[in-house]
């Protein structure tokens, strides 16, 4: 007996529902991936979200209102341009599912910021939007093909039956635009009505519906009281134009936030971790712990901060520090999470994971910027909702005014008013520009912590610098070397370095760092001992050696006590062998940076706690005329306040270690990122690499940004001042209103996109010429 084979039909796994995702995020172990403690109270968290479905400032206000309505949420900020939100909430009163559900009920979708770029839903939504645009474009062209003969036909050229046929064909071709392409407008408008709120999609949806109803009525009853004009061509055209603008705007927003997106994707999903028997297993990056040893292959990304314990390689840290060149990493070198391994495999011992890594701190700063709203943007947000209500009243008034003349034309005038008067250009004018330049500066190693500081930077006329760690490197270096006649300079330095490597004193580190460890050490140095507060002694083929001060080495010196340098001496039983001048290393780019700052009209000063002679020497070396030494933090603050009382707008540049009061009091504050923990930095800007040549770039970009913001605001004002009266007067057809609305927002976005490329001060000066 033959038995039919049993077949199994593969079932495709269904993606989890939003409710299931929300419930999973209620697990406290998941909070670390998108939240951090917002205060000393361990129950208060600040979470970063990506919001889908927002198209205007009114949408952002709707989301903010929904979030703030949840018990336990103390603060919520939403940026429509970046599509990001920040929520401060108490775990004792609320859970992530509570406020994500509230956002969903308001008609939008919330995702943890870290998950927004790993899901396929976003790509699917973009493809669906592209299909809506293609359908609208195809139907628009076909409708125009039928409408064109009716516009150009003279009396007798077209029979009534032919005209009716063309109108019916246009009606059929408009149905896909109405049922498919226009769905987002209808969905959002219906949700607005349910939630008793308003966004730009409500007037757009009303315009589409009114146009279709009027045109359909004329098609079915050509001799009715609606008149004898159909507007299917206008309907399909302005839907096509609106979708075009929205699609390009979406693409430009993704490009604008590209630096943050790229950062969010840098940590690998899995990595090879060494087991106790020496073999390796691949585990997820979230399972790593401090002390674990991982193997990073060429092309992979470092998952956490750590130190190289085996192998040598080159890394790419451009997106994290602004350093465009590959960085050499040898044994013992520190590597940072998010940097790329370029050349060879290395073993790394993990030192910091999760939120403690420098990478996580940089991401947190950039996320904070992505939800922050500049002062001008807050003003635009406040007027967005009243503006839209005014649009509805203006449309109703325009229709009532022309109703007695022509019912059909009165309704189409209302449609034009509904569509053309959109606040998007005004709402996007400031945040689009500032978000774009923030991303561009981040790629150069400059983090913008406060959007408002970009505007304040354009008013600065004086820059005050700290010295150590700002104009100079933290480490000292070896300058001039003097030796006895029979001892070469290189050999003397190698002998001193062989002794200095056994000490952690800053002067000893300067000497040991001046020699490559691979070089052969002469004189057979042995039994090195450090005499605390004095120097070093060692046995050698040259006898008993001493390395330290003149007194320790038993010599007299005629060195001027006011000099800016100090000397270290090498001696044996017979006497002096060599002396090494220890100097502060001025940053190589400092002088050119100061010259560029002077070229754009800024005054510079130095305030430092070091002695006056040393501060004056450094200031003159880099081109700064005014320098004051011996300053306590209080002295710096008083000097800054004196400048402000004299009417100066002051920017303070420091390392952040002891400049807290003066940084907080300056109009604009800038810190060097490598000298201070980023989580504790309270400055407006952080220069990750600590390179001073980023300062002229920062001032230059701030000026460009405010010029583009003013251009955007001027365009938005002119557009509304010209188009609104034309629409109310009935002189602006609906299709042209749709084109104007899409074009106004698009022009603002494209103008802001010019800030995605950094212009150097030299390029700016050349352009002015």
Short mmCIF file of C-alpha atoms in Angstrom, two decimals, residues 185-382:
data_model
loop_
_atom_site.label_atom_id
_atom_site.label_comp_id
_atom_site.label_asym_id
_atom_site.label_seq_id
_atom_site.Cartn_x
_atom_site.Cartn_y
_atom_site.Cartn_z
CA UNK A 185 -2.21 62.05 5.33
CA UNK A 186 -5.62 60.51 6.08
CA UNK A 187 -4.30 58.25 8.82
CA UNK A 188 -2.53 61.07 10.65
CA UNK A 189 -5.48 63.44 10.21
CA UNK A 190 -7.93 60.88 11.59
CA UNK A 191 -5.65 60.31 14.55
CA UNK A 192 -5.49 64.09 15.13
CA UNK A 193 -9.27 64.21 15.29
CA UNK A 194 -9.41 61.29 17.71
CA UNK A 195 -6.80 62.86 19.99
CA UNK A 196 -8.24 66.38 19.62
CA UNK A 197 -4.92 67.66 18.36
CA UNK A 198 -3.65 69.17 15.14
CA UNK A 199 -0.73 68.69 12.80
CA UNK A 200 0.05 69.71 9.22
CA UNK A 201 -1.55 66.52 7.88
CA UNK A 202 -5.01 67.66 8.96
CA UNK A 203 -5.29 70.64 6.55
CA UNK A 204 -3.61 68.58 3.81
CA UNK A 205 -6.12 65.74 4.22
CA UNK A 206 -9.03 68.21 4.23
CA UNK A 207 -7.71 69.74 1.01
CA UNK A 208 -7.43 66.33 -0.68
CA UNK A 209 -10.93 65.26 0.39
CA UNK A 210 -12.59 68.54 -0.63
CA UNK A 211 -10.90 68.48 -4.04
CA UNK A 212 -11.94 64.88 -4.67
CA UNK A 213 -15.54 65.44 -3.53
CA UNK A 214 -15.97 68.53 -5.72
CA UNK A 215 -14.41 66.85 -8.76
CA UNK A 216 -16.40 63.65 -8.24
CA UNK A 217 -19.67 65.58 -7.93
CA UNK A 218 -18.98 67.39 -11.22
CA UNK A 219 -18.04 64.10 -12.91
CA UNK A 220 -21.28 62.41 -11.83
CA UNK A 221 -23.48 65.50 -12.33
CA UNK A 222 -21.88 67.89 -14.85
CA UNK A 223 -24.77 70.35 -14.66
CA UNK A 224 -25.10 70.41 -10.86
CA UNK A 225 -24.59 73.37 -8.54
CA UNK A 226 -20.91 72.39 -8.01
CA UNK A 227 -20.09 73.95 -11.39
CA UNK A 228 -18.52 72.26 -14.37
CA UNK A 229 -14.80 72.14 -13.48
CA UNK A 230 -12.91 69.05 -12.26
CA UNK A 231 -9.60 69.20 -10.38
CA UNK A 232 -8.26 65.67 -10.60
CA UNK A 233 -5.06 66.99 -12.18
CA UNK A 234 -4.54 69.43 -9.32
CA UNK A 235 -5.25 66.74 -6.73
CA UNK A 236 -2.77 64.23 -8.17
CA UNK A 237 -0.17 66.93 -8.71
CA UNK A 238 -0.14 68.34 -5.21
CA UNK A 239 -0.17 64.85 -3.66
CA UNK A 240 2.80 64.00 -5.87
CA UNK A 241 4.60 67.22 -4.91
CA UNK A 242 3.90 66.72 -1.20
CA UNK A 243 5.21 63.15 -1.31
CA UNK A 244 8.25 64.31 -3.28
CA UNK A 245 9.07 66.91 -0.66
CA UNK A 246 8.48 64.50 2.19
CA UNK A 247 10.60 61.78 0.61
CA UNK A 248 13.55 64.10 -0.05
CA UNK A 249 13.13 65.63 3.40
CA UNK A 250 13.30 62.16 4.95
CA UNK A 251 16.47 61.34 3.04
CA UNK A 252 18.05 64.64 3.99
CA UNK A 253 17.15 64.12 7.66
CA UNK A 254 18.84 60.73 7.59
CA UNK A 255 21.90 62.35 6.06
CA UNK A 256 21.80 65.20 8.57
CA UNK A 257 21.91 62.82 11.52
CA UNK A 258 24.51 60.64 9.77
CA UNK A 259 27.26 61.16 12.33
CA UNK A 260 25.06 59.97 15.19
CA UNK A 261 23.69 57.08 13.12
CA UNK A 262 27.21 55.96 12.26
CA UNK A 263 28.22 56.09 15.91
CA UNK A 264 25.19 54.07 16.97
CA UNK A 265 26.17 51.28 14.58
CA UNK A 266 29.85 51.03 15.51
CA UNK A 267 29.75 48.52 18.37
CA UNK A 268 29.83 44.97 16.95
CA UNK A 269 27.09 42.48 17.72
CA UNK A 270 29.54 39.74 18.69
CA UNK A 271 33.23 39.33 19.44
CA UNK A 272 35.76 36.55 20.14
CA UNK A 273 36.40 36.16 23.89
CA UNK A 274 39.27 34.08 25.28
CA UNK A 275 38.29 31.12 27.46
CA UNK A 276 40.25 29.82 30.45
CA UNK A 277 41.91 27.12 28.29
CA UNK A 278 43.18 29.74 25.82
CA UNK A 279 40.67 28.99 23.07
CA UNK A 280 38.18 31.56 21.82
CA UNK A 281 34.40 31.64 21.75
CA UNK A 282 32.19 34.16 19.97
CA UNK A 283 29.85 35.96 22.37
CA UNK A 284 27.62 39.00 22.13
CA UNK A 285 29.29 42.28 23.03
CA UNK A 286 26.80 42.82 25.86
CA UNK A 287 28.16 39.75 27.70
CA UNK A 288 31.67 41.20 28.05
CA UNK A 289 32.95 42.07 31.51
CA UNK A 290 35.88 44.15 32.72
CA UNK A 291 38.98 41.94 32.75
CA UNK A 292 37.90 39.76 29.80
CA UNK A 293 40.45 39.19 27.04
CA UNK A 294 39.11 39.50 23.49
CA UNK A 295 40.66 38.97 20.07
CA UNK A 296 40.00 41.75 17.56
CA UNK A 297 40.59 40.75 13.95
CA UNK A 298 41.47 43.20 11.14
CA UNK A 299 38.34 45.01 10.01
CA UNK A 300 36.50 44.46 13.30
CA UNK A 301 35.51 47.15 15.78
CA UNK A 302 36.70 47.31 19.37
CA UNK A 303 33.65 46.56 21.56
CA UNK A 304 34.90 48.26 24.75
CA UNK A 305 37.77 50.29 26.18
CA UNK A 306 40.89 48.33 27.02
CA UNK A 307 44.63 47.82 26.56
CA UNK A 308 46.55 45.80 23.99
CA UNK A 309 48.27 42.84 25.67
CA UNK A 310 49.50 41.05 22.52
CA UNK A 311 50.25 42.22 19.00
CA UNK A 312 50.54 45.58 17.24
CA UNK A 313 48.12 47.25 14.85
CA UNK A 314 46.74 50.52 13.50
CA UNK A 315 43.30 51.82 14.38
CA UNK A 316 40.85 54.26 12.86
CA UNK A 317 39.55 56.69 15.52
CA UNK A 318 38.36 59.40 13.13
CA UNK A 319 34.70 59.42 14.15
CA UNK A 320 35.54 59.37 17.86
CA UNK A 321 38.45 61.80 18.13
CA UNK A 322 38.58 63.60 14.79
CA UNK A 323 42.04 62.10 14.10
CA UNK A 324 41.96 61.33 10.37
CA UNK A 325 45.24 59.36 10.27
CA UNK A 326 45.54 55.74 11.47
CA UNK A 327 46.80 55.52 15.06
CA UNK A 328 49.56 53.05 15.95
CA UNK A 329 48.73 50.67 18.82
CA UNK A 330 51.53 48.67 20.47
CA UNK A 331 51.53 46.49 23.57
CA UNK A 332 50.09 48.40 26.51
CA UNK A 333 48.42 51.01 24.32
CA UNK A 334 44.87 52.04 25.15
CA UNK A 335 42.12 51.33 22.63
CA UNK A 336 38.67 52.87 22.71
CA UNK A 337 35.31 51.29 21.98
CA UNK A 338 33.96 52.10 18.53
CA UNK A 339 37.37 52.44 16.84
CA UNK A 340 38.24 50.12 13.93
CA UNK A 341 41.14 47.66 13.85
CA UNK A 342 42.87 48.21 10.50
CA UNK A 343 45.96 46.03 10.07
CA UNK A 344 46.44 42.93 12.28
CA UNK A 345 44.83 40.84 15.01
CA UNK A 346 45.44 41.90 18.61
CA UNK A 347 44.47 40.68 22.05
CA UNK A 348 42.87 43.31 24.27
CA UNK A 349 42.09 43.21 27.98
CA UNK A 350 38.80 44.98 28.64
CA UNK A 351 38.96 47.83 31.18
CA UNK A 352 35.65 49.66 30.71
CA UNK A 353 32.31 48.42 29.36
CA UNK A 354 28.86 49.81 28.64
CA UNK A 355 28.09 53.34 29.79
CA UNK A 356 31.56 53.72 31.33
CA UNK A 357 33.31 53.71 27.92
CA UNK A 358 34.36 56.86 26.15
CA UNK A 359 32.26 55.75 23.18
CA UNK A 360 29.08 55.63 25.30
CA UNK A 361 29.81 59.08 26.69
CA UNK A 362 30.25 60.52 23.18
CA UNK A 363 27.00 58.91 22.01
CA UNK A 364 25.17 60.29 25.07
CA UNK A 365 26.41 63.81 24.28
CA UNK A 366 25.36 63.57 20.64
CA UNK A 367 21.97 62.15 21.56
CA UNK A 368 21.42 65.02 23.98
CA UNK A 369 22.16 67.48 21.16
CA UNK A 370 19.81 65.66 18.78
CA UNK A 371 16.79 66.37 21.02
CA UNK A 372 17.78 69.85 22.14
CA UNK A 373 15.85 72.76 20.65
CA UNK A 374 17.49 76.14 19.98
CA UNK A 375 15.73 79.31 21.11
CA UNK A 376 14.44 80.14 17.62
CA UNK A 377 13.13 76.58 17.19
CA UNK A 378 11.23 76.79 20.49
CA UNK A 379 9.59 79.98 19.23
CA UNK A 380 8.59 78.26 15.98
CA UNK A 381 7.18 75.31 17.94
CA UNK A 382 5.08 77.58 20.12
#
